[in-house]
Coordinates of N, CA, C and O in Angstrom, one line a residue:
M1 N 181.2 -7.0 29.2 CA 182.6 -8.4 30.1 C 182.6 -9.8 29.9 O 181.0 -10.1 29.3
T2 N 183.3 -10.4 29.3 CA 182.9 -11.9 29.0 C 182.9 -12.8 29.9 O 183.6 -13.4 31.0
S3 N 182.1 -13.8 30.5 CA 181.9 -14.9 30.9 C 183.3 -15.5 31.3 O 183.4 -15.5 30.0
V4 N 184.0 -15.8 32.3 CA 184.9 -17.0 32.2 C 184.4 -18.2 33.4 O 183.9 -17.7 34.4
A5 N 184.8 -19.3 32.8 CA 184.4 -20.4 33.5 C 185.6 -21.5 33.5 O 186.1 -21.6 32.5
G6 N 185.6 -21.8 35.0 CA 187.2 -22.9 34.9 C 186.9 -24.2 33.6 O 185.9 -24.4 34.2
G7 N 188.1 -24.6 33.4 CA 187.9 -26.0 32.6 C 188.7 -26.7 32.8 O 189.3 -26.3 34.1
G8 N 188.4 -28.1 32.3 CA 189.7 -29.2 33.0 C 190.5 -28.1 32.8 O 191.0 -28.0 31.9
G9 N 191.5 -29.2 33.7 CA 192.9 -29.0 34.0 C 193.4 -27.3 34.1 O 194.6 -26.7 33.7
G10 N 192.8 -26.3 35.0 CA 193.3 -25.6 34.5 C 192.9 -24.3 33.4 O 193.6 -23.2 34.2
D11 N 192.4 -24.6 32.5 CA 192.1 -23.7 31.9 C 191.2 -22.7 31.4 O 189.5 -23.0 31.8
A12 N 191.0 -21.5 31.3 CA 189.9 -20.8 31.4 C 189.0 -21.2 29.8 O 189.5 -21.2 28.8
V13 N 187.8 -21.3 30.0 CA 187.1 -21.6 28.9 C 185.8 -20.3 28.9 O 185.1 -20.4 29.4
E14 N 185.7 -19.2 27.8 CA 185.1 -18.7 27.4 C 183.9 -19.2 27.3 O 183.1 -20.1 26.8
V15 N 182.3 -18.3 28.0 CA 181.1 -19.1 27.9 C 180.5 -17.8 27.3 O 180.7 -16.9 27.4
S16 N 179.7 -18.5 26.7 CA 178.8 -17.8 25.2 C 177.5 -17.3 26.2 O 177.0 -17.8 27.8
R17 N 177.1 -15.8 26.0 CA 175.8 -15.8 26.1 C 174.9 -15.0 25.2 O 175.2 -15.3 23.7
L18 N 173.4 -15.0 25.5 CA 172.5 -14.6 24.8 C 172.6 -13.3 24.4 O 172.5 -12.8 25.5
W19 N 171.8 -12.9 23.0 CA 171.9 -11.6 22.7 C 170.6 -11.5 21.6 O 170.3 -12.0 21.1
H20 N 170.3 -10.4 22.3 CA 169.1 -10.1 21.3 C 169.3 -9.4 19.9 O 169.5 -7.8 20.3
I21 N 169.1 -9.7 19.4 CA 169.5 -9.0 17.9 C 168.2 -8.9 17.3 O 167.1 -8.7 17.2
T22 N 168.4 -7.3 16.4 CA 167.3 -6.7 15.7 C 167.8 -6.1 14.3 O 168.7 -5.1 14.8
L23 N 168.0 -6.8 13.3 CA 168.1 -6.3 12.1 C 167.2 -5.8 11.5 O 165.9 -6.6 10.8
S24 N 167.5 -4.7 10.5 CA 166.5 -4.1 9.8 C 167.5 -3.4 8.7 O 167.9 -2.9 8.3
V25 N 166.3 -4.3 7.4 CA 166.9 -4.1 6.2 C 166.0 -3.4 5.4 O 165.0 -3.4 5.3
S26 N 166.4 -2.6 4.2 CA 165.7 -2.1 3.2 C 165.8 -1.5 1.7 O 167.3 -2.2 1.9
G27 N 165.3 -1.4 1.0 CA 165.9 -1.2 -0.4 C 164.6 -1.4 -1.8 O 163.7 -0.9 -0.7
A28 N 164.8 -1.7 -2.5 CA 163.8 -1.3 -3.7 C 162.7 -2.7 -3.3 O 162.5 -3.2 -3.0
E29 N 161.2 -1.4 -4.1 CA 159.9 -2.9 -3.8 C 160.2 -3.9 -4.0 O 160.7 -4.0 -5.0
A30 N 159.7 -5.1 -3.4 CA 159.0 -6.5 -3.7 C 157.9 -7.2 -3.8 O 157.8 -6.3 -2.6
P31 N 157.8 -7.9 -4.7 CA 156.1 -8.0 -4.3 C 156.4 -8.7 -2.9 O 157.5 -9.8 -2.2
L32 N 155.5 -8.5 -2.0 CA 154.7 -8.9 -0.7 C 155.0 -10.8 -0.5 O 155.7 -10.7 0.3
A33 N 154.5 -11.4 -1.4 CA 154.1 -12.7 -1.4 C 155.8 -13.0 -1.7 O 155.9 -13.9 -0.5
E34 N 156.5 -12.5 -2.0 CA 158.3 -13.1 -2.6 C 158.9 -12.8 -1.3 O 159.7 -13.2 -0.9
V35 N 158.4 -11.6 -0.6 CA 159.3 -11.2 0.6 C 158.9 -11.7 1.7 O 159.8 -13.0 2.9
R36 N 157.3 -12.5 1.9 CA 157.2 -13.4 2.8 C 158.1 -14.8 2.8 O 158.3 -15.5 3.3
R37 N 157.9 -15.1 1.8 CA 158.3 -16.6 1.5 C 159.9 -17.1 1.7 O 160.4 -17.6 2.1
A38 N 160.5 -15.6 1.4 CA 161.7 -14.8 1.3 C 162.0 -15.5 3.3 O 163.1 -15.8 3.5
L39 N 161.3 -14.4 3.7 CA 161.7 -14.5 5.3 C 161.4 -16.1 5.7 O 161.6 -16.4 7.2
E40 N 160.7 -16.5 5.7 CA 159.9 -17.7 6.0 C 160.8 -18.8 5.4 O 161.6 -19.4 6.3
Q41 N 161.6 -18.3 4.5 CA 163.1 -19.4 4.1 C 163.7 -19.1 5.2 O 164.2 -20.6 6.0
L42 N 163.8 -17.7 5.7 CA 165.6 -17.4 6.0 C 165.2 -18.4 7.8 O 165.6 -18.5 8.2
A43 N 163.6 -18.4 8.4 CA 163.1 -17.9 9.6 C 163.5 -20.1 9.7 O 164.3 -20.6 10.5
H44 N 162.8 -20.5 8.4 CA 163.8 -22.1 8.6 C 165.2 -22.3 7.9 O 165.4 -23.2 9.3
D45 N 166.2 -21.4 8.0 CA 167.1 -22.4 7.7 C 168.1 -21.3 8.6 O 169.7 -21.8 9.2
H46 N 167.0 -20.4 9.3 CA 167.5 -19.8 10.8 C 167.2 -20.2 11.8 O 166.5 -19.7 12.3
P47 N 167.6 -21.5 12.8 CA 166.2 -21.9 14.1 C 165.6 -20.4 14.9 O 164.9 -20.9 15.3
F48 N 166.5 -19.9 15.0 CA 166.5 -19.4 16.3 C 165.8 -18.1 16.0 O 165.6 -16.8 16.8
L49 N 165.8 -17.9 14.4 CA 164.6 -16.6 14.3 C 163.2 -16.4 15.1 O 162.8 -17.3 15.1
L50 N 163.1 -15.4 15.7 CA 161.9 -15.3 16.2 C 160.7 -15.0 15.8 O 159.7 -15.0 15.6
T51 N 160.6 -13.5 15.1 CA 159.9 -12.9 14.7 C 160.6 -12.0 13.3 O 161.8 -11.7 12.7
S52 N 159.7 -12.2 12.2 CA 160.2 -10.7 11.5 C 158.8 -9.9 10.8 O 158.1 -10.4 11.4
R53 N 159.2 -9.2 10.7 CA 158.0 -7.9 10.3 C 158.3 -7.5 9.1 O 159.7 -6.8 8.8
Y54 N 157.6 -7.4 7.9 CA 158.3 -6.7 7.2 C 156.7 -6.0 5.7 O 156.2 -5.6 5.8
A55 N 157.3 -5.3 4.8 CA 156.4 -4.2 3.6 C 157.5 -4.8 2.6 O 158.1 -5.5 2.2
R56 N 156.4 -4.1 1.6 CA 157.5 -4.3 0.9 C 158.6 -3.9 0.2 O 159.5 -4.1 -1.0
D57 N 159.0 -2.9 1.3 CA 160.5 -2.4 1.2 C 161.8 -2.4 2.0 O 162.6 -1.7 1.8
H58 N 160.8 -2.7 3.2 CA 162.0 -2.9 4.0 C 160.7 -4.3 5.4 O 160.0 -5.2 4.8
A59 N 162.1 -4.6 5.9 CA 161.9 -5.4 7.2 C 162.6 -5.7 8.0 O 163.3 -5.0 8.0
E60 N 162.1 -6.4 9.7 CA 163.2 -6.1 10.6 C 162.6 -7.5 11.2 O 162.0 -8.0 11.1
I61 N 164.1 -8.0 11.6 CA 163.9 -9.2 12.0 C 164.7 -9.3 13.1 O 165.5 -8.4 13.4
R62 N 164.1 -10.4 14.1 CA 164.4 -10.4 15.5 C 164.8 -11.5 16.1 O 164.3 -12.4 15.8
Y63 N 165.9 -11.6 16.9 CA 166.2 -13.2 17.6 C 166.5 -13.2 18.3 O 167.7 -12.3 18.7
W64 N 167.1 -14.1 18.9 CA 168.3 -14.8 19.4 C 169.3 -15.5 19.5 O 169.6 -16.0 18.2
E65 N 170.7 -14.8 19.4 CA 172.2 -15.0 18.9 C 172.9 -15.5 20.2 O 173.0 -14.2 21.0
E66 N 173.3 -17.0 20.3 CA 174.6 -17.0 20.9 C 175.7 -16.8 20.6 O 176.3 -17.2 19.6
A67 N 176.6 -15.7 21.5 CA 178.0 -15.2 20.9 C 178.3 -15.2 22.3 O 178.1 -15.0 23.5
R68 N 180.6 -15.0 22.6 CA 180.7 -15.1 23.4 C 180.3 -13.5 23.8 O 180.8 -13.5 24.5
D69 N 181.2 -12.5 22.8 CA 180.6 -11.3 23.2 C 180.1 -10.5 22.1 O 179.0 -11.3 21.3
L70 N 179.6 -9.2 22.6 CA 179.0 -8.2 22.2 C 179.1 -8.4 20.0 O 178.9 -8.1 19.0
H71 N 180.7 -8.2 20.2 CA 182.0 -7.8 18.9 C 180.9 -9.1 18.0 O 181.1 -9.1 17.0
D72 N 181.2 -10.4 18.8 CA 180.9 -11.6 18.3 C 179.3 -11.5 17.5 O 179.2 -12.2 16.5
A73 N 177.9 -11.5 18.1 CA 177.1 -11.3 17.8 C 176.5 -10.5 17.1 O 176.1 -11.0 15.6
A74 N 177.3 -9.3 16.7 CA 176.8 -8.0 16.3 C 177.5 -8.3 14.5 O 177.1 -8.6 13.5
A75 N 178.7 -9.5 14.9 CA 179.2 -9.9 12.9 C 178.5 -11.0 13.0 O 178.1 -10.7 11.8
V76 N 178.1 -11.7 13.8 CA 176.9 -12.6 13.1 C 175.9 -12.3 12.4 O 175.5 -12.6 11.0
A77 N 175.6 -11.4 13.1 CA 174.1 -10.4 13.0 C 174.0 -10.2 11.4 O 173.4 -10.1 10.6
L78 N 175.5 -9.1 11.3 CA 175.6 -8.6 9.8 C 175.7 -9.6 8.6 O 176.2 -9.2 7.6
R79 N 176.0 -10.8 9.1 CA 176.2 -11.1 8.1 C 175.2 -12.3 7.4 O 175.1 -13.0 6.4
L80 N 173.9 -12.0 8.5 CA 173.2 -12.7 7.9 C 172.4 -13.0 7.2 O 172.0 -13.5 6.2
W81 N 171.7 -11.7 6.6 CA 171.6 -11.6 5.7 C 172.4 -11.8 4.6 O 171.7 -12.5 3.6
G82 N 172.8 -11.1 4.0 CA 174.0 -11.4 3.1 C 174.3 -13.0 2.7 O 173.9 -13.7 1.7
E83 N 175.0 -13.9 4.2 CA 174.8 -15.0 4.1 C 173.4 -16.0 3.2 O 173.9 -17.2 3.1
H84 N 172.5 -15.5 3.8 CA 171.3 -15.7 2.9 C 170.6 -15.9 2.0 O 169.6 -16.2 1.7
R85 N 170.9 -14.6 1.4 CA 170.8 -14.0 0.5 C 169.9 -14.9 -1.1 O 169.0 -14.8 -1.7
S86 N 171.1 -16.0 -1.2 CA 170.4 -16.2 -2.3 C 169.3 -17.9 -2.0 O 169.0 -18.3 -2.8
T87 N 170.7 -18.1 -1.1 CA 169.8 -19.8 -0.2 C 168.0 -19.7 0.0 O 167.1 -20.2 -0.1
A88 N 167.4 -18.6 0.7 CA 166.5 -18.0 1.3 C 165.7 -17.0 0.0 O 164.5 -16.8 0.2
R89 N 166.8 -16.6 -1.1 CA 166.0 -15.4 -2.2 C 165.4 -14.4 -1.4 O 164.8 -14.0 -1.6
L90 N 166.4 -13.6 -0.7 CA 165.8 -12.9 -0.3 C 166.2 -11.2 -1.0 O 167.5 -11.5 -2.1
P91 N 165.4 -10.6 -1.2 CA 165.1 -9.4 -1.9 C 167.1 -8.6 -1.6 O 167.5 -8.4 -0.6
P92 N 167.4 -8.1 -2.5 CA 168.8 -7.4 -2.7 C 168.2 -6.0 -1.5 O 169.1 -4.7 -1.9
W93 N 168.0 -5.8 -0.5 CA 168.1 -4.6 0.1 C 169.3 -5.0 1.4 O 170.1 -5.6 1.0
E94 N 169.7 -3.4 2.0 CA 171.0 -3.7 2.6 C 170.7 -3.6 3.9 O 169.1 -2.6 4.2
I95 N 171.6 -3.5 4.9 CA 170.6 -3.6 6.5 C 171.3 -2.3 6.6 O 172.2 -1.5 6.1
V96 N 170.0 -1.5 7.1 CA 170.4 -0.6 7.5 C 170.0 0.2 8.7 O 170.2 1.3 9.5
G97 N 170.4 -0.7 9.8 CA 169.8 -0.8 11.5 C 169.7 -2.0 12.5 O 170.5 -3.1 11.8
L98 N 170.6 -2.1 13.2 CA 171.5 -3.2 14.2 C 171.2 -2.9 15.4 O 171.6 -1.5 15.9
E99 N 170.4 -3.2 16.3 CA 170.7 -3.4 17.5 C 170.8 -4.7 18.6 O 170.9 -5.9 18.0
V100 N 172.2 -4.8 19.5 CA 172.5 -6.2 20.1 C 172.5 -5.6 21.4 O 173.0 -4.5 21.7
I101 N 171.6 -6.4 21.8 CA 171.7 -6.1 23.4 C 171.5 -7.7 24.5 O 171.5 -8.9 23.5
D102 N 172.4 -7.7 25.4 CA 172.2 -8.8 25.9 C 170.8 -8.8 26.9 O 170.3 -8.3 27.1
R103 N 170.8 -10.6 27.0 CA 169.9 -10.6 27.9 C 169.1 -10.0 28.9 O 168.1 -9.5 29.2
E104 N 170.0 -9.9 29.9 CA 169.9 -8.9 31.2 C 169.2 -7.5 30.5 O 168.5 -7.0 31.2
T105 N 169.6 -7.0 29.8 CA 169.3 -5.7 28.9 C 167.7 -5.7 28.8 O 166.8 -4.6 28.9
Y106 N 167.8 -6.8 27.8 CA 166.3 -6.8 27.2 C 165.2 -7.3 28.4 O 164.2 -6.9 28.6
H107 N 165.5 -7.4 29.2 CA 164.2 -8.5 29.9 C 164.2 -6.8 31.1 O 163.0 -6.6 31.4
Q108 N 165.5 -6.4 31.5 CA 165.4 -5.1 32.1 C 164.0 -4.0 31.1 O 163.1 -3.2 32.1
R109 N 164.9 -4.1 30.0 CA 163.6 -3.1 29.4 C 161.4 -3.3 29.3 O 161.3 -2.5 29.1
I110 N 161.8 -4.4 28.8 CA 160.9 -4.8 29.0 C 159.9 -5.3 30.8 O 159.0 -4.7 30.5
A111 N 160.4 -5.3 31.6 CA 159.9 -4.8 33.0 C 159.6 -3.3 33.1 O 159.0 -3.3 33.8
E112 N 160.3 -2.8 32.0 CA 160.3 -0.9 33.0 C 159.0 -0.7 31.7 O 159.3 0.8 31.8
G113 N 158.9 -1.3 30.9 CA 157.5 -1.1 29.8 C 158.2 -0.2 29.2 O 157.8 0.6 27.6
Y114 N 159.6 -0.8 28.4 CA 159.3 -0.2 27.0 C 161.0 -0.9 26.1 O 161.1 -1.9 26.5
G115 N 160.9 -0.3 24.9 CA 162.0 -1.3 24.1 C 161.3 -2.7 23.5 O 160.5 -3.0 24.5
P116 N 162.3 -3.6 23.0 CA 161.4 -4.2 21.7 C 160.8 -5.0 22.7 O 160.7 -5.8 24.0
L117 N 158.9 -5.0 22.6 CA 158.1 -6.2 23.3 C 158.3 -7.5 22.6 O 159.2 -7.7 21.8
P118 N 158.2 -7.9 23.6 CA 158.2 -9.4 23.4 C 157.4 -10.0 22.1 O 157.2 -9.4 21.6
A119 N 158.6 -10.8 21.3 CA 158.2 -11.5 20.0 C 157.4 -12.6 19.9 O 157.1 -14.0 20.4
T120 N 155.5 -11.8 20.2 CA 154.3 -12.3 20.1 C 153.6 -12.1 18.8 O 153.3 -10.8 18.7
P121 N 153.0 -12.3 18.2 CA 153.1 -14.0 18.0 C 154.5 -13.9 16.9 O 155.0 -13.4 16.3
V122 N 154.9 -15.5 17.4 CA 156.2 -15.6 16.6 C 156.3 -16.0 15.6 O 155.1 -16.8 14.7
G123 N 156.8 -15.6 14.6 CA 156.6 -15.9 13.0 C 156.9 -15.0 12.1 O 157.5 -13.7 12.1
V124 N 156.5 -14.9 10.9 CA 156.3 -13.5 9.9 C 155.4 -12.8 9.9 O 154.4 -13.8 8.8
H125 N 155.5 -11.8 9.6 CA 154.3 -10.6 9.7 C 154.7 -9.7 8.8 O 155.5 -9.1 9.1
P126 N 153.2 -9.0 8.2 CA 153.0 -7.9 7.6 C 153.5 -6.9 8.6 O 152.7 -6.5 10.0
F127 N 153.7 -5.5 8.6 CA 153.7 -4.7 9.4 C 152.6 -4.3 9.2 O 151.6 -3.6 8.6

């Protein structure tokens, strides 16, 4: 459901919401130092990046995205890896998983003791 707020002049204005994104990528093995450096560059380029975990052949990236609805949040998430592949020199891996949940669902999962644990420590870490 999209939130709508009243704007000036009676126009309806769509309000953005926060979405918790978990993007999983994998592919051919790459040197760990190169994977770490690339993910650190991605975190620098994408300031909402909370945490990345990585190995030689896969990585998981978690962050918050602001978007109008789930479809928009998922579309942005699915473009993230490809759009930053050359600038961050990311491995040529493919996206193999995507989870997009709203803020309320994220906090409900945490309160119930399951679902992605809070991203601590924040940053880029090996699996």
